[in-house]
Amino acid sequence: MRLRPEQQDEIASQRSQTRSTRRATVPALEEILYKSFPVLDHGFVRVVDYMGDDAAIVQAARVSYGRGTRKVSEDRGLINYLMRHRHTTPFEMCEIKYHVKLPIFVARQWIRHRMANVNEYSARYSILDNEFYLPGLEHLAAQSTTNAQGRDEVLDPTEAQQVLDLLRLHAERAYRGYTELLNEDAAGTPIDPARPGLARELARINLSLGFYTQWYWKIDLHNLTHFLSLRADPHAQYEIRAYADVILDTLACWVPMVHAAFLEYRMNAAVISATGLTVIRRLLAGEEVDQASSGLSGREWRELMATIGR
Ligand SMILES: Cc1cc2nc3c(=O)[nH]c(=O)nc-3n(C[C@H](O)[C@H](O)[C@H](O)COP(=O)(O)OP(=O)(O)OC[C@H]3O[C@@H](n4cnc5c(N)ncnc54)[C@H](O)[C@@H]3O)c2cc1C
């Protein structure tokens, strides 16, 4: 169950209330506030709070630019300028808070982003739901032979089905073991009233990385774009990218000018090394350049050629 009934009630109650405020609000984000957006088979992302908007960034930037801002006085132009030149502190003036349900292995990658505030569901205090991630058949792929951190060809359907069956079997067995250790069924009733259940903080060690957890995650806009530049990127693992893509959509609702600047100057832009720039200049001058004469490694050469579409 993606959302428990009490969570559905909470969302309905949150969405039915409105409050008056003198603070800046963003109608497009208000529209989706508290709503849950499905991710993977049981996960979701929902925005639960935010502070600031595009104008707040401009306002903060103008404190530091003062009269000198006249030339870039258009808000969009100023935001583009800030993004392009990595003048990052005005973006830290905005914050957003998400409620996320995600598999533990995705959470392990996500938690590496230290410049955020996290409060996770406690499996010492509560019992984890019987929910584990099973990849779609189209995502069951072989280990990449060229990238140690990646996938290659999708498995053939028969093999993929066998993998899926095995993953399901192991996860179900693990959850059964968990409830046996707890000595409680899903409703919290003792299975064998004559024996004590193992502490929740210990019973959970029987579960695997595919089980779902939940957390509240609060981050400022500068660090959020940093997170998205790494995780909404083809180099990131598909499963965390699926969450980053949904978050990227919420960014478009919240701060459309920042979203556009982020796509233009960060996400769809490229960083080119000094040697790479020399190669481009030589090519533009009509010189024949190959990898051997470029001064780049084979990998860098391939990346540069892909970037410039050769
Ligand atoms: C494709 C991919 C593969 C990865 N593979 C691995 C892997 O194999 N093994 C692994 O361990 N990790 C791996 N990571 C995680 C990666 O190394 C980073 O830990 C993660 O992306 C968080 O980045 P960050 O530190 O910039 O972000 P944050 O922790 O949010 O920090 C944001 C910025 O704040 C500053 N900062 C934060 N904390 C400190 C600090 N203590 N000291 C100095 N500056 C700080 C830095 O400038 C940092 O860039 C991978 C990440 C990606 C995207």
mmCIF file of C-alpha atoms and ligand atoms in Angstrom:
data_model
loop_
_atom_site.group_PDB
_atom_site.id
_atom_site.type_symbol
_atom_site.label_atom_id
_atom_site.label_comp_id
_atom_site.label_asym_id
_atom_site.label_seq_id
_atom_site.Cartn_x
_atom_site.Cartn_y
_atom_site.Cartn_z
ATOM 1 C CA MET A 1 0.000 0.000 0.000
ATOM 2 C CA ARG A 2 1.637 3.209 -1.169
ATOM 3 C CA LEU A 3 -0.168 5.352 1.438
ATOM 4 C CA ARG A 4 -1.671 3.956 4.634
ATOM 5 C CA PRO A 5 -5.341 4.923 5.271
ATOM 6 C CA GLU A 6 -4.288 7.298 8.075
ATOM 7 C CA GLN A 7 -1.833 8.973 5.692
ATOM 8 C CA GLN A 8 -4.578 9.357 3.084
ATOM 9 C CA ASP A 9 -6.804 10.941 5.746
ATOM 10 C CA GLU A 10 -3.994 13.263 6.781
ATOM 11 C CA ILE A 11 -3.415 14.391 3.195
ATOM 12 C CA ALA A 12 -7.149 14.955 2.638
ATOM 13 C CA SER A 13 -7.317 16.997 5.835
ATOM 14 C CA GLN A 14 -4.196 19.016 4.957
ATOM 15 C CA ARG A 15 -5.489 19.745 1.463
ATOM 16 C CA SER A 16 -8.910 20.804 2.716
ATOM 17 C CA GLN A 17 -7.491 23.599 4.874
ATOM 18 C CA THR A 18 -6.286 27.002 3.732
ATOM 19 C CA ARG A 19 -4.671 29.706 5.802
ATOM 20 C CA SER A 20 -4.175 33.376 5.169
ATOM 21 C CA THR A 21 -0.607 34.642 5.280
ATOM 22 C CA ARG A 22 1.444 37.720 4.422
ATOM 23 C CA ARG A 23 4.287 35.492 3.247
ATOM 24 C CA ALA A 24 4.947 34.906 -0.438
ATOM 25 C CA THR A 25 3.156 31.852 -1.814
ATOM 26 C CA VAL A 26 3.380 30.192 -5.212
ATOM 27 C CA PRO A 27 -0.023 29.210 -6.660
ATOM 28 C CA ALA A 28 1.359 26.342 -8.783
ATOM 29 C CA LEU A 29 3.066 24.805 -5.758
ATOM 30 C CA GLU A 30 0.054 25.442 -3.513
ATOM 31 C CA GLU A 31 -1.906 23.444 -6.077
ATOM 32 C CA ILE A 32 0.196 20.327 -5.474
ATOM 33 C CA LEU A 33 1.031 20.923 -1.803
ATOM 34 C CA TYR A 34 0.690 17.702 0.271
ATOM 35 C CA LYS A 35 -0.277 15.653 -2.813
ATOM 36 C CA SER A 36 1.625 12.394 -3.178
ATOM 37 C CA PHE A 37 3.312 11.613 -6.483
ATOM 38 C CA PRO A 38 3.952 7.899 -7.023
ATOM 39 C CA VAL A 39 7.521 6.733 -7.570
ATOM 40 C CA LEU A 40 8.642 3.112 -8.203
ATOM 41 C CA ASP A 41 6.211 0.425 -7.040
ATOM 42 C CA HIS A 42 5.353 1.633 -3.514
ATOM 43 C CA GLY A 43 7.139 4.961 -3.094
ATOM 44 C CA PHE A 44 6.061 8.552 -3.301
ATOM 45 C CA VAL A 45 7.234 12.142 -3.018
ATOM 46 C CA ARG A 46 5.115 14.964 -1.698
ATOM 47 C CA VAL A 47 5.868 18.579 -0.903
ATOM 48 C CA VAL A 48 4.780 19.369 2.642
ATOM 49 C CA ASP A 49 6.128 22.896 3.102
ATOM 50 C CA TYR A 50 8.231 25.584 1.453
ATOM 51 C CA MET A 51 9.627 29.050 1.982
ATOM 52 C CA GLY A 52 10.373 31.647 -0.697
ATOM 53 C CA ASP A 53 9.923 31.946 -4.438
ATOM 54 C CA ASP A 54 11.795 33.304 -7.475
ATOM 55 C CA ALA A 55 11.299 36.826 -6.163
ATOM 56 C CA ALA A 56 12.937 35.982 -2.825
ATOM 57 C CA ILE A 57 16.137 35.082 -4.663
ATOM 58 C CA VAL A 58 16.115 38.311 -6.615
ATOM 59 C CA GLN A 59 15.423 40.248 -3.435
ATOM 60 C CA ALA A 60 18.320 38.602 -1.597
ATOM 61 C CA ALA A 61 20.651 39.098 -4.569
ATOM 62 C CA ARG A 62 19.827 42.799 -4.767
ATOM 63 C CA VAL A 63 21.035 43.279 -1.193
ATOM 64 C CA SER A 64 24.496 42.330 -2.357
ATOM 65 C CA TYR A 65 24.308 43.954 -5.785
ATOM 66 C CA GLY A 66 22.567 47.185 -4.768
ATOM 67 C CA ARG A 67 22.648 49.936 -7.362
ATOM 68 C CA GLY A 68 24.942 47.924 -9.567
ATOM 69 C CA THR A 69 22.065 45.657 -10.525
ATOM 70 C CA ARG A 70 20.575 48.034 -13.055
ATOM 71 C CA LYS A 71 22.041 46.210 -16.024
ATOM 72 C CA VAL A 72 20.565 42.893 -14.911
ATOM 73 C CA SER A 73 17.451 44.344 -13.393
ATOM 74 C CA GLU A 74 15.084 41.872 -15.084
ATOM 75 C CA ASP A 75 14.369 39.130 -12.555
ATOM 76 C CA ARG A 76 14.883 36.353 -15.067
ATOM 77 C CA GLY A 77 18.131 37.859 -16.272
ATOM 78 C CA LEU A 78 19.409 38.187 -12.713
ATOM 79 C CA ILE A 79 18.503 34.590 -11.840
ATOM 80 C CA ASN A 80 20.190 33.366 -15.014
ATOM 81 C CA TYR A 81 23.259 35.441 -14.153
ATOM 82 C CA LEU A 82 23.384 34.027 -10.596
ATOM 83 C CA MET A 83 23.064 30.451 -11.876
ATOM 84 C CA ARG A 84 25.617 30.957 -14.652
ATOM 85 C CA HIS A 85 28.207 32.488 -12.362
ATOM 86 C CA ARG A 86 27.533 30.180 -9.425
ATOM 87 C CA HIS A 87 26.603 33.060 -7.170
ATOM 88 C CA THR A 88 24.827 30.575 -4.959
ATOM 89 C CA THR A 89 23.888 32.178 -1.644
ATOM 90 C CA PRO A 90 20.690 33.912 -2.879
ATOM 91 C CA PHE A 91 19.354 30.412 -3.729
ATOM 92 C CA GLU A 92 19.909 29.350 -0.127
ATOM 93 C CA MET A 93 17.187 31.829 0.923
ATOM 94 C CA CYS A 94 14.506 29.419 -0.303
ATOM 95 C CA GLU A 95 13.744 26.095 1.358
ATOM 96 C CA ILE A 96 11.450 23.169 0.672
ATOM 97 C CA LYS A 97 10.361 20.152 2.701
ATOM 98 C CA TYR A 98 9.398 16.786 1.211
ATOM 99 C CA HIS A 99 7.876 13.627 2.606
ATOM 100 C CA VAL A 100 9.425 10.706 0.741
ATOM 101 C CA LYS A 101 8.792 6.973 0.807
ATOM 102 C CA LEU A 102 11.726 5.101 -0.711
ATOM 103 C CA PRO A 103 13.546 1.750 -0.655
ATOM 104 C CA ILE A 104 16.403 1.558 1.875
ATOM 105 C CA PHE A 105 19.044 1.170 -0.859
ATOM 106 C CA VAL A 106 17.854 4.423 -2.457
ATOM 107 C CA ALA A 107 17.866 6.082 0.974
ATOM 108 C CA ARG A 108 21.511 5.075 1.420
ATOM 109 C CA GLN A 109 22.483 6.961 -1.728
ATOM 110 C CA TRP A 110 20.221 9.893 -0.905
ATOM 111 C CA ILE A 111 21.515 10.360 2.661
ATOM 112 C CA ARG A 112 24.993 11.087 1.279
ATOM 113 C CA HIS A 113 23.666 14.568 0.481
ATOM 114 C CA ARG A 114 24.620 16.024 3.814
ATOM 115 C CA MET A 115 23.435 19.586 3.313
ATOM 116 C CA ALA A 116 19.835 18.755 4.173
ATOM 117 C CA ASN A 117 17.769 17.994 7.285
ATOM 118 C CA VAL A 118 16.330 14.522 7.618
ATOM 119 C CA ASN A 119 13.956 12.814 9.986
ATOM 120 C CA GLU A 120 13.401 9.135 9.204
ATOM 121 C CA TYR A 121 10.663 6.708 10.211
ATOM 122 C CA SER A 122 11.952 4.830 13.232
ATOM 123 C CA ALA A 123 12.093 1.055 12.873
ATOM 124 C CA ARG A 124 13.150 0.948 16.556
ATOM 125 C CA TYR A 125 9.823 2.485 17.490
ATOM 126 C CA SER A 126 7.459 1.223 14.765
ATOM 127 C CA ILE A 127 7.035 -1.880 12.657
ATOM 128 C CA LEU A 128 8.029 -1.577 9.021
ATOM 129 C CA ASP A 129 5.350 -2.362 6.443
ATOM 130 C CA ASN A 130 5.574 -5.482 4.324
ATOM 131 C CA GLU A 131 6.634 -3.509 1.264
ATOM 132 C CA PHE A 132 9.696 -4.127 -0.812
ATOM 133 C CA TYR A 133 10.847 -2.850 -4.159
ATOM 134 C CA LEU A 134 10.571 -5.142 -7.156
ATOM 135 C CA PRO A 135 12.022 -3.601 -10.327
ATOM 136 C CA GLY A 136 9.895 -3.600 -13.469
ATOM 137 C CA LEU A 137 10.956 -6.267 -15.965
ATOM 138 C CA GLU A 138 12.247 -3.510 -18.246
ATOM 139 C CA HIS A 139 14.704 -2.429 -15.524
ATOM 140 C CA LEU A 140 16.189 -5.856 -14.872
ATOM 141 C CA ALA A 141 19.440 -5.525 -16.781
ATOM 142 C CA ALA A 142 22.818 -7.238 -16.777
ATOM 143 C CA GLN A 143 25.933 -5.778 -15.141
ATOM 144 C CA SER A 144 27.603 -3.297 -17.491
ATOM 145 C CA THR A 145 30.953 -4.441 -18.848
ATOM 146 C CA THR A 146 32.159 -0.872 -19.470
ATOM 147 C CA ASN A 147 30.884 0.886 -16.347
ATOM 148 C CA ALA A 148 31.361 -0.881 -13.015
ATOM 149 C CA GLN A 149 28.559 1.275 -11.576
ATOM 150 C CA GLY A 150 25.974 0.606 -14.233
ATOM 151 C CA ARG A 151 23.616 -1.638 -16.153
ATOM 152 C CA ASP A 152 23.775 -2.960 -19.647
ATOM 153 C CA GLU A 153 21.301 -4.890 -21.816
ATOM 154 C CA VAL A 154 17.890 -5.732 -20.348
ATOM 155 C CA LEU A 155 17.619 -9.433 -19.427
ATOM 156 C CA ASP A 156 15.562 -11.646 -21.688
ATOM 157 C CA PRO A 157 11.970 -11.998 -20.393
ATOM 158 C CA THR A 158 12.354 -15.570 -19.079
ATOM 159 C CA GLU A 159 15.488 -14.761 -17.138
ATOM 160 C CA ALA A 160 14.006 -11.480 -15.901
ATOM 161 C CA GLN A 161 10.954 -13.343 -14.582
ATOM 162 C CA GLN A 162 13.202 -15.807 -12.725
ATOM 163 C CA VAL A 163 15.115 -12.924 -11.137
ATOM 164 C CA LEU A 164 11.869 -11.270 -10.115
ATOM 165 C CA ASP A 165 10.529 -14.496 -8.590
ATOM 166 C CA LEU A 166 13.737 -14.932 -6.616
ATOM 167 C CA LEU A 167 13.684 -11.345 -5.340
ATOM 168 C CA ARG A 168 10.042 -11.720 -4.282
ATOM 169 C CA LEU A 169 10.657 -15.067 -2.584
ATOM 170 C CA HIS A 170 13.608 -13.748 -0.566
ATOM 171 C CA ALA A 171 11.812 -10.562 0.451
ATOM 172 C CA GLU A 172 8.690 -12.456 1.554
ATOM 173 C CA ARG A 173 10.830 -14.894 3.524
ATOM 174 C CA ALA A 174 12.682 -11.996 5.158
ATOM 175 C CA TYR A 175 9.437 -10.293 6.185
ATOM 176 C CA ARG A 176 8.056 -13.554 7.569
ATOM 177 C CA GLY A 177 11.228 -13.914 9.633
ATOM 178 C CA TYR A 178 10.838 -10.316 10.821
ATOM 179 C CA THR A 179 7.282 -10.904 12.084
ATOM 180 C CA GLU A 180 8.348 -14.192 13.704
ATOM 181 C CA LEU A 181 11.169 -12.400 15.502
ATOM 182 C CA LEU A 182 8.783 -9.627 16.590
ATOM 183 C CA ASN A 183 6.210 -12.273 17.480
ATOM 184 C CA GLU A 184 3.540 -9.924 16.106
ATOM 185 C CA ASP A 185 1.293 -10.047 13.083
ATOM 186 C CA ALA A 186 0.617 -7.027 10.851
ATOM 187 C CA ALA A 187 -2.166 -5.848 13.190
ATOM 188 C CA GLY A 188 0.215 -5.923 16.168
ATOM 189 C CA THR A 189 -1.360 -9.014 17.752
ATOM 190 C CA PRO A 190 1.103 -11.452 19.381
ATOM 191 C CA ILE A 191 1.552 -14.605 17.277
ATOM 192 C CA ASP A 192 2.499 -16.689 20.333
ATOM 193 C CA PRO A 193 1.322 -14.964 23.521
ATOM 194 C CA ALA A 194 3.561 -17.277 25.554
ATOM 195 C CA ARG A 195 6.850 -15.831 24.300
ATOM 196 C CA PRO A 196 8.278 -12.330 24.198
ATOM 197 C CA GLY A 197 8.984 -10.766 20.837
ATOM 198 C CA LEU A 198 12.465 -9.603 19.931
ATOM 199 C CA ALA A 199 13.004 -5.830 20.200
ATOM 200 C CA ARG A 200 12.036 -3.988 16.995
ATOM 201 C CA GLU A 201 15.498 -2.424 16.809
ATOM 202 C CA LEU A 202 16.946 -5.944 16.442
ATOM 203 C CA ALA A 203 14.218 -7.707 14.465
ATOM 204 C CA ARG A 204 14.667 -5.198 11.614
ATOM 205 C CA ILE A 205 18.140 -6.547 10.840
ATOM 206 C CA ASN A 206 16.402 -9.449 9.128
ATOM 207 C CA LEU A 207 15.082 -7.117 6.404
ATOM 208 C CA SER A 208 16.948 -6.316 3.222
ATOM 209 C CA LEU A 209 17.803 -3.145 1.287
ATOM 210 C CA GLY A 210 14.707 -3.380 -0.916
ATOM 211 C CA PHE A 211 12.269 -2.680 1.943
ATOM 212 C CA TYR A 212 10.725 0.765 2.084
ATOM 213 C CA THR A 213 11.385 3.476 4.618
ATOM 214 C CA GLN A 214 10.064 7.031 4.855
ATOM 215 C CA TRP A 215 11.453 10.410 5.802
ATOM 216 C CA TYR A 216 10.917 14.109 5.903
ATOM 217 C CA TRP A 217 13.666 15.877 3.982
ATOM 218 C CA LYS A 218 14.226 19.628 4.096
ATOM 219 C CA ILE A 219 16.772 21.347 1.898
ATOM 220 C CA ASP A 220 17.586 24.818 0.594
ATOM 221 C CA LEU A 221 17.281 25.579 -3.087
ATOM 222 C CA HIS A 222 21.011 25.792 -3.745
ATOM 223 C CA ASN A 223 21.642 22.332 -2.313
ATOM 224 C CA LEU A 224 18.506 20.987 -3.969
ATOM 225 C CA THR A 225 19.826 21.952 -7.412
ATOM 226 C CA HIS A 226 23.142 20.335 -6.464
ATOM 227 C CA PHE A 227 21.262 17.146 -5.523
ATOM 228 C CA LEU A 228 19.303 17.262 -8.795
ATOM 229 C CA SER A 229 22.412 17.870 -10.895
ATOM 230 C CA LEU A 230 23.819 14.610 -9.522
ATOM 231 C CA ARG A 231 20.676 12.497 -9.182
ATOM 232 C CA ALA A 232 18.469 13.602 -12.098
ATOM 233 C CA ASP A 233 21.424 12.714 -14.277
ATOM 234 C CA PRO A 234 21.869 9.654 -16.523
ATOM 235 C CA HIS A 235 24.909 8.609 -14.430
ATOM 236 C CA ALA A 236 22.717 8.181 -11.354
ATOM 237 C CA GLN A 237 21.070 4.835 -10.664
ATOM 238 C CA TYR A 238 17.607 4.626 -12.249
ATOM 239 C CA GLU A 239 15.813 4.178 -8.923
ATOM 240 C CA ILE A 240 17.072 7.406 -7.296
ATOM 241 C CA ARG A 241 16.714 9.202 -10.634
ATOM 242 C CA ALA A 242 13.014 8.325 -10.629
ATOM 243 C CA TYR A 243 12.661 10.332 -7.380
ATOM 244 C CA ALA A 244 14.893 13.173 -8.631
ATOM 245 C CA ASP A 245 12.756 13.504 -11.788
ATOM 246 C CA VAL A 246 9.604 13.984 -9.708
ATOM 247 C CA ILE A 247 11.377 16.518 -7.501
ATOM 248 C CA LEU A 248 12.557 18.348 -10.628
ATOM 249 C CA ASP A 249 8.901 18.713 -11.658
ATOM 250 C CA THR A 250 8.074 20.224 -8.264
ATOM 251 C CA LEU A 251 10.937 22.688 -8.794
ATOM 252 C CA ALA A 252 9.223 23.840 -12.009
ATOM 253 C CA CYS A 253 6.025 24.551 -10.042
ATOM 254 C CA TRP A 254 7.828 26.291 -7.204
ATOM 255 C CA VAL A 255 10.503 28.490 -8.821
ATOM 256 C CA PRO A 256 9.939 28.409 -12.604
ATOM 257 C CA MET A 257 12.719 30.904 -13.348
ATOM 258 C CA VAL A 258 15.258 28.948 -11.313
ATOM 259 C CA HIS A 259 14.055 25.726 -12.925
ATOM 260 C CA ALA A 260 14.629 27.188 -16.414
ATOM 261 C CA ALA A 261 18.038 28.579 -15.429
ATOM 262 C CA PHE A 262 18.998 25.239 -13.884
ATOM 263 C CA LEU A 263 18.128 23.343 -17.077
ATOM 264 C CA GLU A 264 19.984 25.876 -19.200
ATOM 265 C CA TYR A 265 23.165 26.396 -17.213
ATOM 266 C CA ARG A 266 23.540 23.213 -15.204
ATOM 267 C CA MET A 267 21.528 20.171 -16.218
ATOM 268 C CA ASN A 268 21.731 20.483 -19.972
ATOM 269 C CA ALA A 269 25.055 22.317 -19.975
ATOM 270 C CA ALA A 270 28.531 20.768 -20.018
ATOM 271 C CA VAL A 271 31.780 21.283 -18.165
ATOM 272 C CA ILE A 272 34.727 21.118 -20.548
ATOM 273 C CA SER A 273 38.314 20.714 -19.412
ATOM 274 C CA ALA A 274 41.099 23.060 -20.515
ATOM 275 C CA THR A 275 42.478 20.365 -22.858
ATOM 276 C CA GLY A 276 38.970 19.719 -24.164
ATOM 277 C CA LEU A 277 38.575 23.416 -24.979
ATOM 278 C CA THR A 278 41.869 23.343 -26.881
ATOM 279 C CA VAL A 279 40.556 20.370 -28.879
ATOM 280 C CA ILE A 280 37.357 22.263 -29.739
ATOM 281 C CA ARG A 281 39.361 25.328 -30.798
ATOM 282 C CA ARG A 282 41.600 23.164 -32.998
ATOM 283 C CA LEU A 283 38.538 21.507 -34.576
ATOM 284 C CA LEU A 284 36.922 24.904 -35.208
ATOM 285 C CA ALA A 285 40.123 26.005 -36.897
ATOM 286 C CA GLY A 286 39.695 23.068 -39.293
ATOM 287 C CA GLU A 287 42.516 20.965 -37.851
ATOM 288 C CA GLU A 288 42.276 17.157 -37.938
ATOM 289 C CA VAL A 289 42.302 15.984 -34.315
ATOM 290 C CA ASP A 290 42.054 12.419 -33.094
ATOM 291 C CA GLN A 291 42.215 10.951 -29.624
ATOM 292 C CA ALA A 292 45.939 10.203 -29.886
ATOM 293 C CA SER A 293 46.809 13.824 -30.703
ATOM 294 C CA SER A 294 44.183 15.373 -28.420
ATOM 295 C CA GLY A 295 45.950 14.922 -25.086
ATOM 296 C CA LEU A 296 42.743 13.381 -23.700
ATOM 297 C CA SER A 297 42.303 9.867 -22.344
ATOM 298 C CA GLY A 298 40.087 7.523 -24.352
ATOM 299 C CA ARG A 299 37.210 8.022 -21.940
ATOM 300 C CA GLU A 300 37.556 11.826 -21.875
ATOM 301 C CA TRP A 301 37.739 11.850 -25.675
ATOM 302 C CA ARG A 302 34.535 9.815 -25.978
ATOM 303 C CA GLU A 303 32.781 12.065 -23.460
ATOM 304 C CA LEU A 304 33.897 15.226 -25.273
ATOM 305 C CA MET A 305 32.842 13.893 -28.683
ATOM 306 C CA ALA A 306 29.441 12.938 -27.249
ATOM 307 C CA THR A 307 29.101 16.424 -25.731
ATOM 308 C CA ILE A 308 29.806 18.204 -29.012
ATOM 309 C CA GLY A 309 27.752 15.678 -30.979
ATOM 310 C CA ARG A 310 30.536 14.070 -33.047
HETATM 311 C C1 LIG B 1 26.744 8.755 -9.857
HETATM 312 C C2 LIG B 1 27.232 8.750 -8.439
HETATM 313 C C3 LIG B 1 28.020 7.701 -7.978
HETATM 314 C C4 LIG B 1 28.485 7.694 -6.655
HETATM 315 N N1 LIG B 1 29.232 6.639 -6.206
HETATM 316 C C5 LIG B 1 29.662 6.622 -4.918
HETATM 317 C C6 LIG B 1 30.435 5.531 -4.414
HETATM 318 O O1 LIG B 1 30.760 4.592 -5.136
HETATM 319 N N2 LIG B 1 30.812 5.538 -3.118
HETATM 320 C C7 LIG B 1 30.498 6.579 -2.276
HETATM 321 O O2 LIG B 1 30.881 6.540 -1.116
HETATM 322 N N3 LIG B 1 29.772 7.624 -2.721
HETATM 323 C C8 LIG B 1 29.342 7.673 -4.006
HETATM 324 N N4 LIG B 1 28.583 8.732 -4.441
HETATM 325 C C9 LIG B 1 28.240 9.792 -3.490
HETATM 326 C C10 LIG B 1 29.077 11.063 -3.743
HETATM 327 O O3 LIG B 1 30.453 10.806 -3.539
HETATM 328 C C11 LIG B 1 28.621 12.188 -2.782
HETATM 329 O O4 LIG B 1 28.810 11.776 -1.464
HETATM 330 C C12 LIG B 1 27.170 12.531 -2.965
HETATM 331 O O5 LIG B 1 26.881 12.722 -4.331
HETATM 332 C C13 LIG B 1 26.839 13.794 -2.198
HETATM 333 O O6 LIG B 1 27.484 14.879 -2.815
HETATM 334 P P1 LIG B 1 27.994 16.110 -2.004
HETATM 335 O O7 LIG B 1 28.977 15.706 -0.957
HETATM 336 O O8 LIG B 1 28.488 17.133 -2.997
HETATM 337 O O9 LIG B 1 26.628 16.647 -1.351
HETATM 338 P P2 LIG B 1 26.339 17.213 0.098
HETATM 339 O O10 LIG B 1 26.761 16.266 1.151
HETATM 340 O O11 LIG B 1 24.911 17.669 0.114
HETATM 341 O O12 LIG B 1 27.253 18.465 0.207
HETATM 342 C C14 LIG B 1 27.051 19.596 -0.638
HETATM 343 C C15 LIG B 1 28.370 20.349 -0.694
HETATM 344 O O13 LIG B 1 28.674 20.822 0.624
HETATM 345 C C16 LIG B 1 30.073 20.711 0.859
HETATM 346 N N5 LIG B 1 30.299 19.797 1.980
HETATM 347 C C17 LIG B 1 29.367 19.079 2.641
HETATM 348 N N6 LIG B 1 29.924 18.393 3.644
HETATM 349 C C18 LIG B 1 31.239 18.663 3.605
HETATM 350 C C19 LIG B 1 32.360 18.254 4.363
HETATM 351 N N7 LIG B 1 32.246 17.413 5.381
HETATM 352 N N8 LIG B 1 33.565 18.726 4.030
HETATM 353 C C20 LIG B 1 33.714 19.574 2.998
HETATM 354 N N9 LIG B 1 32.716 20.028 2.246
HETATM 355 C C21 LIG B 1 31.481 19.574 2.536
HETATM 356 C C22 LIG B 1 30.688 20.217 -0.452
HETATM 357 O O14 LIG B 1 31.061 21.322 -1.224
HETATM 358 C C23 LIG B 1 29.553 19.488 -1.109
HETATM 359 O O15 LIG B 1 29.682 19.418 -2.506
HETATM 360 C C24 LIG B 1 28.132 8.757 -5.769
HETATM 361 C C25 LIG B 1 27.336 9.825 -6.247
HETATM 362 C C26 LIG B 1 26.887 9.823 -7.560
HETATM 363 C C27 LIG B 1 26.018 10.969 -8.015
#
